[in-house]
XYZ file of C-alpha atoms in Angstrom:
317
model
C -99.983 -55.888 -5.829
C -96.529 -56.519 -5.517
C -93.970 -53.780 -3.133
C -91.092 -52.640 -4.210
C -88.555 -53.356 -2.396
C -85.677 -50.609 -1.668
C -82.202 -52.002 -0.599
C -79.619 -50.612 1.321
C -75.707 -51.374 1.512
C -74.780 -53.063 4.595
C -73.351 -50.677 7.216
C -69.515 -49.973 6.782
C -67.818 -51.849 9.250
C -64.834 -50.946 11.790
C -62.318 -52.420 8.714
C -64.085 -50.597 6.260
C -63.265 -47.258 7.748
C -59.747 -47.890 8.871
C -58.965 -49.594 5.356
C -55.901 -47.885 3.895
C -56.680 -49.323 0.206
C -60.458 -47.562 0.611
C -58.706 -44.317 2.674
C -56.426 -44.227 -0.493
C -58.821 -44.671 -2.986
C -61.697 -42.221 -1.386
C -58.527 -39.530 -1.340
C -57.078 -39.877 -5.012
C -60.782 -38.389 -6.348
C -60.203 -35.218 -4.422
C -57.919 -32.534 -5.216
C -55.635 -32.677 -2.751
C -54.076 -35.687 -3.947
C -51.770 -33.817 -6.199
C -50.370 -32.552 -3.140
C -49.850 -35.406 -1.635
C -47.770 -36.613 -4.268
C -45.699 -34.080 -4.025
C -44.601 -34.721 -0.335
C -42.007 -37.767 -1.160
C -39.960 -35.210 -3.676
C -40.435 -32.277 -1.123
C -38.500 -33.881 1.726
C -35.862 -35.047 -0.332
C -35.276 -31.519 -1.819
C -35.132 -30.272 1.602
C -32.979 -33.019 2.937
C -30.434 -32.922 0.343
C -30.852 -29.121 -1.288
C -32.596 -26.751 1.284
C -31.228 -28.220 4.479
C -27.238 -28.202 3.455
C -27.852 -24.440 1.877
C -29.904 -22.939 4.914
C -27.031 -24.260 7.135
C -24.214 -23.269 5.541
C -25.783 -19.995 5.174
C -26.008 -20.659 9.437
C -22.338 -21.320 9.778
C -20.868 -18.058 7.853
C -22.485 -16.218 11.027
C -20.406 -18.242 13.511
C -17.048 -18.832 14.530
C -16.165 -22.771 13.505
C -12.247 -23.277 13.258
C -11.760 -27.339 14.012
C -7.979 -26.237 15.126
C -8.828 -23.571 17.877
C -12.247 -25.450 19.542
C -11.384 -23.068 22.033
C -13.059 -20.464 20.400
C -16.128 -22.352 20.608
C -18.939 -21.900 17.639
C -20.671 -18.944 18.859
C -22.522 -16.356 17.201
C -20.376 -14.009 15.513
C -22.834 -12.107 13.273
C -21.321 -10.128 10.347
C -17.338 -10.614 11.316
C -16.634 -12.957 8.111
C -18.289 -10.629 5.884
C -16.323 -7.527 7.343
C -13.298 -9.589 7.351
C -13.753 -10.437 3.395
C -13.859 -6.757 2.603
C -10.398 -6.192 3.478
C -9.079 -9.503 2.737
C -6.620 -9.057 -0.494
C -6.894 -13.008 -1.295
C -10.593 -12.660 -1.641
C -10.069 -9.722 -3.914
C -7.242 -11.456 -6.082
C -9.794 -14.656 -6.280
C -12.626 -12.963 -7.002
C -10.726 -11.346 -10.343
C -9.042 -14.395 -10.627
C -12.587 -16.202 -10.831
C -13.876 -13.727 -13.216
C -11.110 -14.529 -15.943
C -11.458 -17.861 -15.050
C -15.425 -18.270 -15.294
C -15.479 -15.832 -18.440
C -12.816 -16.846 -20.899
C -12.883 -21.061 -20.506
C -17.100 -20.677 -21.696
C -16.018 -18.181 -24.080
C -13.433 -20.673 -25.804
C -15.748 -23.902 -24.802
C -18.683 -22.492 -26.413
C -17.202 -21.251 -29.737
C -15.325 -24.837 -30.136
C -18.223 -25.972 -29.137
C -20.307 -24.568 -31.438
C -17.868 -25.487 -34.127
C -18.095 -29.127 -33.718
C -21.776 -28.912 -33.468
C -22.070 -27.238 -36.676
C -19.357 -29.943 -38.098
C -21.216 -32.743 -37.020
C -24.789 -31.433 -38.101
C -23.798 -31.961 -41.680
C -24.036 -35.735 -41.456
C -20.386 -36.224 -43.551
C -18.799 -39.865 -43.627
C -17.639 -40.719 -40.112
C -19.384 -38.171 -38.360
C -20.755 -40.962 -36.092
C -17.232 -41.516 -34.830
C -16.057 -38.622 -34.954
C -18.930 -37.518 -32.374
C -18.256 -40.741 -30.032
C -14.345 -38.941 -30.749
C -15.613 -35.495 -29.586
C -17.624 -36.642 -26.159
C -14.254 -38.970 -24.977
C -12.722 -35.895 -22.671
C -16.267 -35.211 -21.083
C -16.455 -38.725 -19.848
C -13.099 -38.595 -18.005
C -12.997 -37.221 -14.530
C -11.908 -34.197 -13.885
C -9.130 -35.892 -11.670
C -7.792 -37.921 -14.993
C -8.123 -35.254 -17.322
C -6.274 -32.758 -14.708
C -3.397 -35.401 -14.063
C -3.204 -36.913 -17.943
C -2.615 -32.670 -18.717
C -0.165 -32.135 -16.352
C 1.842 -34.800 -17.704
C 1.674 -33.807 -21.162
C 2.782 -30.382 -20.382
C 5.890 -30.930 -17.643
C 8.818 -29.342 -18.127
C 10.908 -32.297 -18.624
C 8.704 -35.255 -19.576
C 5.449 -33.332 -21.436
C 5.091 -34.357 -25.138
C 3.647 -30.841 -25.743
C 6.469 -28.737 -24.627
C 8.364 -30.972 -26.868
C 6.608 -30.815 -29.827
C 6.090 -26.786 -29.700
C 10.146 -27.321 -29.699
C 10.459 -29.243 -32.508
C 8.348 -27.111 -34.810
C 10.500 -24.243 -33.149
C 8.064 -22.352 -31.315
C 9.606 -22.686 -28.305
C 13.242 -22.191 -27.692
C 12.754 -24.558 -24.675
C 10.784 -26.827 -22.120
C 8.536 -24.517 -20.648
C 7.097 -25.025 -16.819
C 3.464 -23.889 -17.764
C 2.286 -24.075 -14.558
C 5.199 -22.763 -12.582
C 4.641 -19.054 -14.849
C 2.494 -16.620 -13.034
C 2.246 -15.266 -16.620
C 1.088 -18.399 -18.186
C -0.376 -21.040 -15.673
C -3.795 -19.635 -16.150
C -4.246 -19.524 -19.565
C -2.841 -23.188 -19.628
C -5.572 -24.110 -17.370
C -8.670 -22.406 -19.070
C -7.230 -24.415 -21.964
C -7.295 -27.690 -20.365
C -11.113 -26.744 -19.151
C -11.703 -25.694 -22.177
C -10.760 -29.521 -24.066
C -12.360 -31.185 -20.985
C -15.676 -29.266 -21.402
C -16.556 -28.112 -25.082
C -18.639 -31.420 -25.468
C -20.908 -30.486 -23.082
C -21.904 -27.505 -25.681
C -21.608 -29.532 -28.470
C -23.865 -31.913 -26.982
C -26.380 -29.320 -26.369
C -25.875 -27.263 -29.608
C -26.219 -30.474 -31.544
C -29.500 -31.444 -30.164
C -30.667 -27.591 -31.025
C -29.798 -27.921 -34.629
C -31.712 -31.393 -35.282
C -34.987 -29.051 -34.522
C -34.220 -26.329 -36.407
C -36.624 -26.497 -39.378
C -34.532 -27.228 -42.850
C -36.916 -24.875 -44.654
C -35.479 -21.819 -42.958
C -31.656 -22.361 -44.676
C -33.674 -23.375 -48.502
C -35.784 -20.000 -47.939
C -32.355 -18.361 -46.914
C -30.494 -19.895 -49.730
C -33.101 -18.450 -52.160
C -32.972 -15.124 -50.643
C -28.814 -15.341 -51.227
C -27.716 -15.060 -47.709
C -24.511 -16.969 -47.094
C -23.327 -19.830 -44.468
C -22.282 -16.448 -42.285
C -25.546 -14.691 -42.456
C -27.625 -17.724 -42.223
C -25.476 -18.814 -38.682
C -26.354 -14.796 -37.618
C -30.093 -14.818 -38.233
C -30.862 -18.220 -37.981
C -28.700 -20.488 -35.985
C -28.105 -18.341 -33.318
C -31.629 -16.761 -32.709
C -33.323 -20.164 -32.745
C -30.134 -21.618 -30.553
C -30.900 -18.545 -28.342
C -32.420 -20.438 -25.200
C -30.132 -23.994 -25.441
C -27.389 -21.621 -25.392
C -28.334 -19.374 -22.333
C -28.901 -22.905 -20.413
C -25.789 -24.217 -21.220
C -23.859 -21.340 -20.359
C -25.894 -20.833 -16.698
C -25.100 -24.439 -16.134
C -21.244 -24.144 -16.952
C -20.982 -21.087 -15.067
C -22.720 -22.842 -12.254
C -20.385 -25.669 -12.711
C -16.889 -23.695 -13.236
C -17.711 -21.396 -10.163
C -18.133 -24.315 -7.653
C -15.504 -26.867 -9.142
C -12.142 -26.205 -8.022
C -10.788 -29.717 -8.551
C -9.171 -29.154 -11.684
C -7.045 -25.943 -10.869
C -6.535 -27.655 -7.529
C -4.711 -30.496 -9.328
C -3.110 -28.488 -11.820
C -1.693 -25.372 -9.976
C -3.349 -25.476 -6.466
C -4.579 -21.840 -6.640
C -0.345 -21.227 -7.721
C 2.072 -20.134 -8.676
C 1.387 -17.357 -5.732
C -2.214 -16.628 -5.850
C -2.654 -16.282 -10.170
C -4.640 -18.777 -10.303
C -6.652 -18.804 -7.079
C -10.323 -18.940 -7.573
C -13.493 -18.474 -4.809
C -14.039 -21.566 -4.708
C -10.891 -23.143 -4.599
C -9.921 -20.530 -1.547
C -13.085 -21.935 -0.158
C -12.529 -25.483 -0.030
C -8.531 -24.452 1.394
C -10.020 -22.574 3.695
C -12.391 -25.053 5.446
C -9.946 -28.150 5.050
C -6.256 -26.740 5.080
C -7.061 -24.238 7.510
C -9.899 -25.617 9.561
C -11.959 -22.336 9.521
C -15.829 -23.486 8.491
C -17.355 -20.135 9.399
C -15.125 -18.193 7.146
C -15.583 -20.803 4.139
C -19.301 -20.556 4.579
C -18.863 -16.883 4.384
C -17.089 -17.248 0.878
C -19.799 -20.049 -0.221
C -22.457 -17.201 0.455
C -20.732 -14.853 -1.788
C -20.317 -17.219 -4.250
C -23.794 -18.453 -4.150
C -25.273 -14.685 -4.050
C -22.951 -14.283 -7.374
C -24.227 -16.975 -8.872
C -28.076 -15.977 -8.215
C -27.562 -12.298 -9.305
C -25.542 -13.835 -12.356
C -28.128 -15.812 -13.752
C -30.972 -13.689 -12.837
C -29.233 -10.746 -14.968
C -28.080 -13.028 -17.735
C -31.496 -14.393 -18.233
C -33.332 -10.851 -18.175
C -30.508 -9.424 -20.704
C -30.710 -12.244 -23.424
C -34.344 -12.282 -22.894
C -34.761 -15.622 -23.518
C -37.897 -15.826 -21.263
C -39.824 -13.630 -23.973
C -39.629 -16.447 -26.631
């Protein structure tokens, strides 16, 4: 009668333990490997994102000013805040960042939303003519802000002497030097540097946009005006809040372009947060007071885009 024989893997040895390839392996069939992969992306977030934020949010609650280190950087609780309240720039650039924020994505969104609509039709040269359309989104804001400024001097700017020529000007005009004017000439240049980035966005929205919907609409008689009302729009309805949260986003905390056209001038018309922000901390040395404004700003932001999203409702789609 033969025995069976049972046999047994050979004892793990010290290697076998230790072994980071078997460690590895053992740990990927448990659940807390998903976890794990997560760590990598988690300290990078907090390095770059959460870090930076939690300590600027630090410094608006102490005194910082680089040109008066006697002063030291103590703890100073609330005083930026209180100071802010009765600080008239503040005021005048929070107003000033409202008209700012609010008319250049109204006028970048509806040209926008024109050349989307343009190019969506698939004409003869719409390929170029789309290459055309994204040029001003690819140049810095630095280029576009000096190439503008240029164009509409006084003495030199091919604008002011074209609007001349055609006689709807009586003559050169100093955009940027008028209280009256230098803001609307700047929400216009923001506006041509920007509108691709909706068009860009809108376009992509279209191409999904089943064709079915405008043949069943054409059949029912509804016109290009109705069909852009009850169709375009209401299926555009969540491209279009994310576009407009990430230009708001990118408008409040960009002060580059008004700082190259107008430097918050002439007086304060066109000074924004941000821009009083970033002169604040590195014309005037005082961090703790900056950070204070970059609180504000970033508590605007958050309430702005928490409201906005519950008052289109996109998140019910």
């Amino acid at each position: 009668m033969v025995e069976a024989r049972i046999s047994y893997p050979p004892p793990l040895t010290l290697w076998d333990r230790i072994n980071p390839v078997r460690m590895i392996g053992e740990l990927s069939e448990t659940r807390y490997w998903m976890y794990l992969l997560l760590i990598p992306s988690a300290l990078l977030i907090t390095a770059v994102v959460i870090y930076p934020t939690l300590y600027g949010m630090q410094m608006s609650f102490r005194e910082m000013r680089l040109n008066r280190p006697d002063l030291g950087t103590g703890w100073v609780g609330l005083k930026h805040y209180q100071r802010m309240l009765t600080d008239p720039i503040f005021w005048v650039s929070l107003r000033n960042t409202a008209v700012w924020v609010t008319s250049a994505i109204a006028l970048e969104f509806l040209i926008g939303l024109i050349a989307a609509l343009a190019l969506n039709r698939n004409l003869p040269g719409s390929k170029v003519l789309a290459v055309l359309i994204l040029l001003p989104y690819f140049l810095p804001n630095v280029v576009a802000g000096h190439m503008w400024a240029l164009m509409l001097d006084p003495r030199l700017g091919v604008i002011n002497d074209l609007l001349v020529k055609i006689g709807w000007l009586e003559g050169y005009k100093a955009w940027f030097a008028d209280p009256s004017t230098a803001m609307a000439a700047a929400i216009v240049v923001e506006a041509w540097h920007s509108f691709p980035f909706f068009t860009l966005l809108i376009l992509a929205g279209l191409k999904g946009i089943p064709s079915d919907l405008y043949k069943a609409a054409d059949i029912d008689g509804a016109g290009p005006f109705a069909q852009l009302r009850l169709i375009t729009l209401p299926m555009l309805k969540t491209i279009i809040a994310a576009a407009v949260i990430l230009r708001v986003i990118g408008l409040v905390n960009s002060p580059d372009l008004l700082l190259i056209l107008t430097s918050g001038g002439p007086g304060r018309s066109t000074q924004v947060l941000s821009l009083y922000a970033f002169q604040t901390a590195y014309k005037d040395f005082n961090f703790g007071y900056a950070g204070a404004l970059s609180v504000v700003m970033f508590i605007l932001l958050m309430g702005f885009a928490w409201a906005y999203v519950r008052l289109s409702k996109v998140n019910e789609d």
